[in-house]
Tab-separated table of C-alpha atoms in Angstrom:
chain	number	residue	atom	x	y	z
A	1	UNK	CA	0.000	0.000	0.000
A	2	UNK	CA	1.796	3.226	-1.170
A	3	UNK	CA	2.724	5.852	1.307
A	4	UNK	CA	1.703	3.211	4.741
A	5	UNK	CA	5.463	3.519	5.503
A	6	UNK	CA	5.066	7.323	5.869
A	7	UNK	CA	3.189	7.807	9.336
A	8	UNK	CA	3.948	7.551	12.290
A	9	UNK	CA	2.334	5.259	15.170
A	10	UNK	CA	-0.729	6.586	16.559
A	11	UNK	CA	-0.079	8.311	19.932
A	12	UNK	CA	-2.836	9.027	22.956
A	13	UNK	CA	-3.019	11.234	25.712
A	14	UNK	CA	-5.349	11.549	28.601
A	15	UNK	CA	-8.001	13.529	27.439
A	16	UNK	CA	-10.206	16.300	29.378
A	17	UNK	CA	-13.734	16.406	28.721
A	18	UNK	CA	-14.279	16.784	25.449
A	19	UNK	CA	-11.888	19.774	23.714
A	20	UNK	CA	-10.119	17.376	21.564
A	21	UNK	CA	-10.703	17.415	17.398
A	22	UNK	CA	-12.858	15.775	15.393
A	23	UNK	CA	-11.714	12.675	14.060
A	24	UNK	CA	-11.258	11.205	10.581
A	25	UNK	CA	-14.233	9.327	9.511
A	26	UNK	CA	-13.339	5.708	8.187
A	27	UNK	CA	-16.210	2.808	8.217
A	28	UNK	CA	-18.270	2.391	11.126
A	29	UNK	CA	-16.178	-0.385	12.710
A	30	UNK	CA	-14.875	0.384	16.459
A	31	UNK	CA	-11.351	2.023	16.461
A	32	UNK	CA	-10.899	1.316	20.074
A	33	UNK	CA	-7.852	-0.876	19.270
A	34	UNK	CA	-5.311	1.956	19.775
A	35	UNK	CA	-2.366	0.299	17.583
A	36	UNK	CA	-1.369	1.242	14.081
A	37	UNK	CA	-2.113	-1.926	13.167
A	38	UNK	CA	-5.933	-2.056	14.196
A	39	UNK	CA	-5.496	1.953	12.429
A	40	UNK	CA	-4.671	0.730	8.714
A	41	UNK	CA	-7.199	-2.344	8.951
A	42	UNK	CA	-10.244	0.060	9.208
A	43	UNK	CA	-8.638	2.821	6.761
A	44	UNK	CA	-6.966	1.467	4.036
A	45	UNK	CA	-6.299	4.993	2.241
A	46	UNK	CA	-4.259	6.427	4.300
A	47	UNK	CA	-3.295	8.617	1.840
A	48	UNK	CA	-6.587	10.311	1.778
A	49	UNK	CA	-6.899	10.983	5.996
A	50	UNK	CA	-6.775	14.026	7.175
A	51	UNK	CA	-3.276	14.208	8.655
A	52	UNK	CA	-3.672	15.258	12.757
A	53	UNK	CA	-0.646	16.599	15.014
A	54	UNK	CA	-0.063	15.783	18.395
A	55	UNK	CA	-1.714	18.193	21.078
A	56	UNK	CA	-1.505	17.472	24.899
A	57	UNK	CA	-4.839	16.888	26.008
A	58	UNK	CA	-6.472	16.430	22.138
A	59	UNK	CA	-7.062	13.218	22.210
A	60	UNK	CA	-5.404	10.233	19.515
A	61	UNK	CA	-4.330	11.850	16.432
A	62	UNK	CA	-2.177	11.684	13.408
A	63	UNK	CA	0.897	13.148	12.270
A	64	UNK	CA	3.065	12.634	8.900
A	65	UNK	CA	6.588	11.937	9.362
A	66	UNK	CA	8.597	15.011	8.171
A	67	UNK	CA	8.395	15.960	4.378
A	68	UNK	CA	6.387	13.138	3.853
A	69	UNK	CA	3.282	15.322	3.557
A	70	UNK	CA	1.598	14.989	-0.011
A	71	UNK	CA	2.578	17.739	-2.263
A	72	UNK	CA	0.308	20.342	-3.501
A	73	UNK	CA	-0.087	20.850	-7.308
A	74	UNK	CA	-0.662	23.754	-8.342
A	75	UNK	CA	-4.389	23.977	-9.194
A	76	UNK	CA	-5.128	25.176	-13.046
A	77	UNK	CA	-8.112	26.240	-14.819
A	78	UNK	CA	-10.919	24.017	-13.723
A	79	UNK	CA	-13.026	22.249	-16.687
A	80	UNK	CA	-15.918	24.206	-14.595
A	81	UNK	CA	-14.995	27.191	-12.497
A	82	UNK	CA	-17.472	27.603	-9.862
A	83	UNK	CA	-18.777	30.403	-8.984
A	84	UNK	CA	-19.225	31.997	-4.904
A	85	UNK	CA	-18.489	34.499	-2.744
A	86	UNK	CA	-15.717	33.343	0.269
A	87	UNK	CA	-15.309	35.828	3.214
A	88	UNK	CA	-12.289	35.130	5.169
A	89	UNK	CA	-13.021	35.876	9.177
A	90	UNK	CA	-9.819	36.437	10.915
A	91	UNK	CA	-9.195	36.629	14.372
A	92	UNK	CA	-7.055	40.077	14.975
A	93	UNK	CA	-7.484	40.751	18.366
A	94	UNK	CA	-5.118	40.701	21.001
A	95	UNK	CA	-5.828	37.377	21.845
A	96	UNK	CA	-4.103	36.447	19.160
A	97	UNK	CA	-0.098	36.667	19.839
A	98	UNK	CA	1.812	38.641	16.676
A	99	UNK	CA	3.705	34.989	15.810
A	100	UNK	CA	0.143	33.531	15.582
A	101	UNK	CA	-1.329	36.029	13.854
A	102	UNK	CA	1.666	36.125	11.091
A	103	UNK	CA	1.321	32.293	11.015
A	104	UNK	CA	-2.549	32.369	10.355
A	105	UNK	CA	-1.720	35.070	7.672
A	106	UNK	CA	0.627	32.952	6.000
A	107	UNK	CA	-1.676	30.171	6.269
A	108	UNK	CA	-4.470	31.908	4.448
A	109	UNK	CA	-2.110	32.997	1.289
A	110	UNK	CA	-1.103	29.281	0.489
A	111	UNK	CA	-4.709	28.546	0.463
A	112	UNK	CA	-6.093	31.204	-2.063
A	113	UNK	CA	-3.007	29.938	-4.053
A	114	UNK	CA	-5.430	26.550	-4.511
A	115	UNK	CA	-8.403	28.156	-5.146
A	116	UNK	CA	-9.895	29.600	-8.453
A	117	UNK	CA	-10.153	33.391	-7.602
A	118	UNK	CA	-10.966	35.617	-10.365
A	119	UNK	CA	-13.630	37.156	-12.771
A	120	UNK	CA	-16.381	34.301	-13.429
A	121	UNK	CA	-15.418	32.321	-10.536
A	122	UNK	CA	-14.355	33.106	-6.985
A	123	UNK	CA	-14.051	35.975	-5.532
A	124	UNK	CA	-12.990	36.871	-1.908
A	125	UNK	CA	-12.980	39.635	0.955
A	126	UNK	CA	-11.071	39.353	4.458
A	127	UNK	CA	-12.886	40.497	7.780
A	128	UNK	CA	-10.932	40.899	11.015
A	129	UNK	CA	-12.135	39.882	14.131
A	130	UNK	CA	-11.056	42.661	16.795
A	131	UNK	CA	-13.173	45.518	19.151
A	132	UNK	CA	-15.057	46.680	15.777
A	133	UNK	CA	-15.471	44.402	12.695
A	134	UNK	CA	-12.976	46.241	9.620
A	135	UNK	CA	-12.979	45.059	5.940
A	136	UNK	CA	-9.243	44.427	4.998
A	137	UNK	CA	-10.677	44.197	1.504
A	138	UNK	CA	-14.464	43.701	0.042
A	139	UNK	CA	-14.898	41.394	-2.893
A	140	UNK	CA	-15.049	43.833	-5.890
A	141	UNK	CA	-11.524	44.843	-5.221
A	142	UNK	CA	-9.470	41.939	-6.308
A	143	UNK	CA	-9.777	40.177	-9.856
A	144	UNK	CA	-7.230	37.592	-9.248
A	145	UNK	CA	-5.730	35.249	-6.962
A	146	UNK	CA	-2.368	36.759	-6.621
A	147	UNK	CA	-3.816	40.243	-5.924
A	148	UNK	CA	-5.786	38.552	-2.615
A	149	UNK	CA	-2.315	36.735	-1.819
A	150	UNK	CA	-0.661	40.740	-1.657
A	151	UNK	CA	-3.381	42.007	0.509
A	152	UNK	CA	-3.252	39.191	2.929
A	153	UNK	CA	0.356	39.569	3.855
A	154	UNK	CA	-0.405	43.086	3.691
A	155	UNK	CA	-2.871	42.620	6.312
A	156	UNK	CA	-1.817	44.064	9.663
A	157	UNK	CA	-3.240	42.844	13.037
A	158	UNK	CA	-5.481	45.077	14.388
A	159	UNK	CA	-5.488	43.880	18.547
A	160	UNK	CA	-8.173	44.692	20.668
A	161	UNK	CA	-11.208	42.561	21.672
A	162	UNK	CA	-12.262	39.484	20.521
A	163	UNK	CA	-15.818	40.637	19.409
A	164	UNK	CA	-16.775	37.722	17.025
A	165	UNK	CA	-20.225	38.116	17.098
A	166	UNK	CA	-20.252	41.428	16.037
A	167	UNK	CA	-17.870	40.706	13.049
A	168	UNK	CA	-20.347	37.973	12.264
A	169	UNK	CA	-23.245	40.292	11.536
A	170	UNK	CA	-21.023	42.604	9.774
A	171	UNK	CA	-19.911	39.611	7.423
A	172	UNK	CA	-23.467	39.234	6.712
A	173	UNK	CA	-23.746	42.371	5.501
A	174	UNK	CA	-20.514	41.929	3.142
A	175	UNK	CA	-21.620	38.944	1.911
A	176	UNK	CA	-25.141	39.884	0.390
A	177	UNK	CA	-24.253	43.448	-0.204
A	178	UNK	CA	-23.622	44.230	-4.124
A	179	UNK	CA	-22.112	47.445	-2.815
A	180	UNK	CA	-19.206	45.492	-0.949
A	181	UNK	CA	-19.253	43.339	-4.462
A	182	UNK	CA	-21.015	40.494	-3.215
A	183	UNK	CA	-22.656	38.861	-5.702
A	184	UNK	CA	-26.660	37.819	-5.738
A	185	UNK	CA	-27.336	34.360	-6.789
A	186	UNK	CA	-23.996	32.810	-5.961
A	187	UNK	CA	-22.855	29.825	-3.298
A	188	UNK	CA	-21.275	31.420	-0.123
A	189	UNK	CA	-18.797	30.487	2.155
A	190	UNK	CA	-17.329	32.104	4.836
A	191	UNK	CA	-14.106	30.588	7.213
A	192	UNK	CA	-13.237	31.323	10.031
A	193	UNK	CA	-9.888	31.312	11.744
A	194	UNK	CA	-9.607	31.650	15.419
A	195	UNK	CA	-8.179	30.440	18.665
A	196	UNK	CA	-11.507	29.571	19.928
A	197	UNK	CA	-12.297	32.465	22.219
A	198	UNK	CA	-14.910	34.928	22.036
A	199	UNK	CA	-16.061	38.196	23.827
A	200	UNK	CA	-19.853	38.189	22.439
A	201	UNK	CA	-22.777	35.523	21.698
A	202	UNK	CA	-21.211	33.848	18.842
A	203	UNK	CA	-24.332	31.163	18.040
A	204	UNK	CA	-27.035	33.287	17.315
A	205	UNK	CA	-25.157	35.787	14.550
A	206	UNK	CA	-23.659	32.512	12.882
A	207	UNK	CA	-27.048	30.534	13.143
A	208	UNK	CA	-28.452	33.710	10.711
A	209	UNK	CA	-25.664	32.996	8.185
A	210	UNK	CA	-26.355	29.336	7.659
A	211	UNK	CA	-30.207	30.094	7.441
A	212	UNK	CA	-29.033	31.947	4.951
A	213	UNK	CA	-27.324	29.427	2.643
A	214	UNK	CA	-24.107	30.125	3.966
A	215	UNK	CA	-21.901	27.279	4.241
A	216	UNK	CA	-19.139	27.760	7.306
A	217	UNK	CA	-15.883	26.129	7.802
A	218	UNK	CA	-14.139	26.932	11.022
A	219	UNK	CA	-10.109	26.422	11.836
A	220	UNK	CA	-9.090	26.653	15.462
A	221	UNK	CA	-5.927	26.563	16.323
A	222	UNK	CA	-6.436	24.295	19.545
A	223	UNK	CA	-8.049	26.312	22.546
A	224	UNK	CA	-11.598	26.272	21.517
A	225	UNK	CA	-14.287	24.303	22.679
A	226	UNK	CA	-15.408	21.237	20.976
A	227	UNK	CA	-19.465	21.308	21.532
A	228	UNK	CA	-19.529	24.957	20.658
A	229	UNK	CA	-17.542	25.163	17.582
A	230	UNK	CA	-19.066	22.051	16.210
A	231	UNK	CA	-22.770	23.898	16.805
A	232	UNK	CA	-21.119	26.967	14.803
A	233	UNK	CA	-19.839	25.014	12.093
A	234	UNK	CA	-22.159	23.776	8.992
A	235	UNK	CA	-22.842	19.863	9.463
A	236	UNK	CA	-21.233	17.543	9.135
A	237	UNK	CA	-18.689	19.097	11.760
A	238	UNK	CA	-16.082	16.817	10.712
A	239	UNK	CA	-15.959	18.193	7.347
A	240	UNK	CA	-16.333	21.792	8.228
A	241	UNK	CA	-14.678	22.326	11.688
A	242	UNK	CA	-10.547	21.424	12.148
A	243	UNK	CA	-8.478	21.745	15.458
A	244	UNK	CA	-5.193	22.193	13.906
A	245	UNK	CA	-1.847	23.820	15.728
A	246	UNK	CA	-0.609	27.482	14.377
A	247	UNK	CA	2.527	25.762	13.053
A	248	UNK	CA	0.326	22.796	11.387
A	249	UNK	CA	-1.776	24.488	9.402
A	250	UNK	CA	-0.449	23.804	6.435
A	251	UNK	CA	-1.024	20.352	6.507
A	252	UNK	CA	-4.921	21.036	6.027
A	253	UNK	CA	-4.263	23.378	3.068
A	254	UNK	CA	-5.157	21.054	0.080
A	255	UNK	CA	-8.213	19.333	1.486
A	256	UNK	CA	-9.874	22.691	2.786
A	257	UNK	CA	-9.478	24.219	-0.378
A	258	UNK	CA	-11.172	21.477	-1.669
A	259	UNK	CA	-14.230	21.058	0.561
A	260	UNK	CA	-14.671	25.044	-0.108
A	261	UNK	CA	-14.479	24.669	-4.035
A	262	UNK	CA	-17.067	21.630	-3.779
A	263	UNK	CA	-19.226	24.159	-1.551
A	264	UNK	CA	-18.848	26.607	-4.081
A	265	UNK	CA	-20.275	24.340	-7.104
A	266	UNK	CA	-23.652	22.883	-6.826
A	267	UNK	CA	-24.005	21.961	-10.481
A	268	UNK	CA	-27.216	19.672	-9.479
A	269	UNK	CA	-29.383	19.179	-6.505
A	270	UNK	CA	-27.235	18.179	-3.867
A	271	UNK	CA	-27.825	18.106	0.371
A	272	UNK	CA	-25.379	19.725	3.197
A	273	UNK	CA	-25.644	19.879	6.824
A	274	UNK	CA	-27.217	16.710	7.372
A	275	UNK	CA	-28.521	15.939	10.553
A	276	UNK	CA	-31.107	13.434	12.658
A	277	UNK	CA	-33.795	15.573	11.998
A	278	UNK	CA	-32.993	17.226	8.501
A	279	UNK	CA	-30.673	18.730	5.884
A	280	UNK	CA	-30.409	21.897	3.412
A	281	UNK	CA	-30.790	21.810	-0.384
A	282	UNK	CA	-29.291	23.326	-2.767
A	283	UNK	CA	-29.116	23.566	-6.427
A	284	UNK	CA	-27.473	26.336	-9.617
A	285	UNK	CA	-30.154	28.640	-10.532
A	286	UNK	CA	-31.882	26.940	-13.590
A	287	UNK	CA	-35.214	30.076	-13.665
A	288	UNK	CA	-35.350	33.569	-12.948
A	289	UNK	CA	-38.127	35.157	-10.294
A	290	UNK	CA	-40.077	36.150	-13.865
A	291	UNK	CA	-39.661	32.612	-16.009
A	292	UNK	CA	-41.274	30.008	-12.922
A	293	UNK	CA	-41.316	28.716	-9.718
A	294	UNK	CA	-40.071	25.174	-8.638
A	295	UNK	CA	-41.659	22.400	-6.543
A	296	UNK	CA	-39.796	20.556	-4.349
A	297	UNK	CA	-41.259	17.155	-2.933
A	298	UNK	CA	-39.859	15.135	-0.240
A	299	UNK	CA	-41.123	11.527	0.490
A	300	UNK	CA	-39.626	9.062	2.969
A	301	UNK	CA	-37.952	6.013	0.607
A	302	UNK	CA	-40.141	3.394	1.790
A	303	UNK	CA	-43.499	5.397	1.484
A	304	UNK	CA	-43.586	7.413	-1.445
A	305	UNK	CA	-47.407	8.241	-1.297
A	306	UNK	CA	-46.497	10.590	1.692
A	307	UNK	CA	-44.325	13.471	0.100
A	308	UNK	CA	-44.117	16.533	1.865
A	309	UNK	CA	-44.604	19.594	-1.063
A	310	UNK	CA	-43.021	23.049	-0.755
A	311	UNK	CA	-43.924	26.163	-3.814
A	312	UNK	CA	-40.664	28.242	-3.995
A	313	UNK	CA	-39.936	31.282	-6.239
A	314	UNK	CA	-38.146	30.717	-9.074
A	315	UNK	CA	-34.706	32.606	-7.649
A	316	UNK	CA	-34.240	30.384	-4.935
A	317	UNK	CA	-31.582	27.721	-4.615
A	318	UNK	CA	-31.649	27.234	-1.570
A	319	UNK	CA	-34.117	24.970	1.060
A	320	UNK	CA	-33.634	23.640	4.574
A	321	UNK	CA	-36.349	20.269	5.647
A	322	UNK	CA	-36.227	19.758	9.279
A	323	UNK	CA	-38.687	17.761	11.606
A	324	UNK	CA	-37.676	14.547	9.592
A	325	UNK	CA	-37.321	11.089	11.603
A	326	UNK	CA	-33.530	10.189	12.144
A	327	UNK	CA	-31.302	7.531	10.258
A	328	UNK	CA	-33.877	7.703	7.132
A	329	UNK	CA	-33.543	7.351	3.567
A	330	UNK	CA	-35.618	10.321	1.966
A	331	UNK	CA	-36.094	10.854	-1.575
A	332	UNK	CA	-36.055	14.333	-2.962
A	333	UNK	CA	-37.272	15.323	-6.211
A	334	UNK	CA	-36.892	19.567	-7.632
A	335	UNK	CA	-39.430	20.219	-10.291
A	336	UNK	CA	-38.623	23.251	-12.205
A	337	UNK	CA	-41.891	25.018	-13.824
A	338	UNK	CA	-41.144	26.795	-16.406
A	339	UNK	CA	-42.951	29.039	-18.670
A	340	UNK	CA	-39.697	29.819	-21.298
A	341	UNK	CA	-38.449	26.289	-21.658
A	342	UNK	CA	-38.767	22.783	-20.529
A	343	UNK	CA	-36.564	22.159	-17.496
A	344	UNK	CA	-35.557	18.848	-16.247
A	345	UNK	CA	-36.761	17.618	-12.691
A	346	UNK	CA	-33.610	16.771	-10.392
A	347	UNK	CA	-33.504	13.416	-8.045
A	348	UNK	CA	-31.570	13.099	-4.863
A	349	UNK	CA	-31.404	10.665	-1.592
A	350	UNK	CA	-30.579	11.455	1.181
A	351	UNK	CA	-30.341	9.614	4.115
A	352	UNK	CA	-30.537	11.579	7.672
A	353	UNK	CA	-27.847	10.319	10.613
A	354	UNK	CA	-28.678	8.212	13.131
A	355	UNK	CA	-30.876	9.757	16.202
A	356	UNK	CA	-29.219	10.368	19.875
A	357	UNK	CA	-31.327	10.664	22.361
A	358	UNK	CA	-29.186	13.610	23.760
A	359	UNK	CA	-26.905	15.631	21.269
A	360	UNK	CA	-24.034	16.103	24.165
A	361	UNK	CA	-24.126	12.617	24.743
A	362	UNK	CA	-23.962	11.961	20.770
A	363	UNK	CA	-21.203	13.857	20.563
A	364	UNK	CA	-19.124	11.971	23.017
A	365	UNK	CA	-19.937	8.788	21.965
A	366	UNK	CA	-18.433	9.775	18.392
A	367	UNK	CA	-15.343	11.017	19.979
A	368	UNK	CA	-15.012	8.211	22.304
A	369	UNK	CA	-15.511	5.441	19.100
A	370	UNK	CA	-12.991	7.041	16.542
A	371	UNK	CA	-10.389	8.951	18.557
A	372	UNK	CA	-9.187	6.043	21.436
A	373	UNK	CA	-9.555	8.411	24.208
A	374	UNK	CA	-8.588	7.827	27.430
A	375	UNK	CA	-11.123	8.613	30.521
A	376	UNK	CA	-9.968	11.740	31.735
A	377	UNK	CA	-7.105	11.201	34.400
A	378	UNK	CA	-6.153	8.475	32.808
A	379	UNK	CA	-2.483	7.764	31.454
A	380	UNK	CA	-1.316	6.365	28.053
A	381	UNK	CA	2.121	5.423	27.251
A	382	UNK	CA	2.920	5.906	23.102
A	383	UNK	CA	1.663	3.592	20.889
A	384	UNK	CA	0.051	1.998	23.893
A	385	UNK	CA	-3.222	-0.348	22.701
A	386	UNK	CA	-6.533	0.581	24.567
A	387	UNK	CA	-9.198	-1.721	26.269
């Protein structure tokens, strides 16, 4: 198996509570076995994990052996550029030390190099996070992806308070203003970088963006808390939430890009933030508000004479089901009415996660099965194997 040889053995430290990162996900077998060994036999593409360092108190995690990490490639043209609007949320307060802050900066510049910026595609705006929310730069003002790249290492930290949930509401503003060159009809995506601490509410503010359409990835560098990051995050957390160390962060580069370009193209029907109880649609704008409406229909897989029906405008792309029954298949069908042209219906199934009868207790139990914690207090020698 190519590139086994190139990690090192899993490692496990005593964990408290539950501030340690989300884990991989592999197949639904128990990872309790805390070897290597027991590792590979349950993920057999290594080369695909998301590679984890080693915190104290973080829990079992993974770590490539030095300048074994997989090499970027640069990323060209796509055959398909998608189009979206990504606001970049970062943390300038004086919480934030100025080696941090430079780090995060850094960070941030070798990730728009692997994105598509420019006219037709993406474009981006940077937000700091400090006493009052300030636009580095709003959307309109960059065409390409080296021009973002200059203003981000131009960017100069700003100190002050950590008010996050102020800069939140601004960034809604930015994002669906045209004047800030936001763009109406587009996917959009805002990340956050922070070191997990906040001096206002951050829930509600970031609750409004994802009722929105917004799709949210967060990147803490290690002090935040599990539970509430993984609430502010879009579902699944795993995908849109990492715990990664200041000096690390590069190592999360490629497959963030990634995840944001494939939140950025919806070229068909397609579900997000999937839950127990529901999940968001969304789907490229195929009317106008003045050639139709669509109809979207919802029916549980095994009884199709029960769909749910729902009459939206014909500039939406956008639609969140909730109250459904947990680890269900639902099919979803989008019926485009048209009055210009004949538009083809779009299919979809999605399945909703299993149900827990308390979401803390959920939580844990996911944490406990893939990440070979240790009961808090508890100590681990390396590469020791787990009951």
């Amino acid at each position: 198996m190519a590139g086994v040889q190139s990690w090192d053995p899993l490692r496990v430290w005593a964990s408290r509570g539950l501030r340690t990162p989300l884990p991989p996900r592999c197949h639904s077998q128990d990872l309790r076995g805390g070897t290597e060994q027991a590792f590979r036999a349950y993920c057999p593409a290594q080369e695909k994990l998301r590679p984890w360092r080693f915190r104290p108190r973080c829990g079992a995690v993974w770590r490539p052996l030095p300048g074994a990490e997989p090499s970027p490639s640069p990323p060209g043209p796509p055959a398909s550029a998608p189009q979206g609007d990504l606001l970049f949320l970062l943390d300038s307060s004086a919480s934030v030390s100025h080696y941090e802050f430079s780090r995060v900066r850094e960070f941030l510049g070798q990730l728009v190099a692997q994105l598509p910026l420019g006219p037709g595609a993406l474009s981006a705006s940077l937000v700091h996070v400090s006493s009052r929310p300030h636009a580095e730069f709003p959307f309109s003002q960059h065409s390409s992806g080296a021009a973002v790249q200059d203003a981000i290492r131009a960017a100069a930290q700003l100190m002050g308070d950590t008010n996050t949930g102020l800069a939140l509401a601004y960034a809604k503003e930015q994002l669906f203003a045209e004047a800030a060159g936001a763009r109406p009809g587009v996917p959009k995506v805002l990340l956050w970088v922070t070191d997990g601490g906040s001096s206002d509410p951050v829930g509600p503010p970031m609750q409004e963006l994802k009722d929105l359409g917004v799709t949210v990835f967060i990147v803490s560098t290690g002090r935040g808390n599990l539970l509430e990051l993984s609430a502010a995050a879009s579902a699944p957390a795993e995908k849109h939430l990492h715990f990664v160390d200041v000096d690390d962060l590069h190592i999360i580069t490629q497959e963030l890009s990634a995840s944001i370009v494939d939140a950025m193209r919806p070229q068909q029907l397609r579900a997000s933030e999937v839950t127990s109880s529901g999940f968001r649609l969304a789907w490229p704008p195929l009317l106008t508000a003045d050639s139709g409406y669509y109809v979207l229909e919802l029916a549980p897989s095994s009884e199709p004479g029960t769909a749910r029906r729902q009459q939206l405008p014909g500039n939406a792309t956008g639609w969140a089901w909730a109250g459904l029954d947990p680890d269900t298949d639902y099919d979803v069908a989008l019926v485009p009415e048209s009055n210009v042209r004949l538009v083809k219906p779009q299919h979809l199934r999605v399945r909703t996660l299993p149900g827990s009868p308390n979401p803390s207790l959920g939580l844990a139990r996911e944490c406990r099965r893939f990440l070979c914690i240790l009961p808090c207090g508890q100590q681990a020698a390396e590469g020791q194997r787990l009951p």
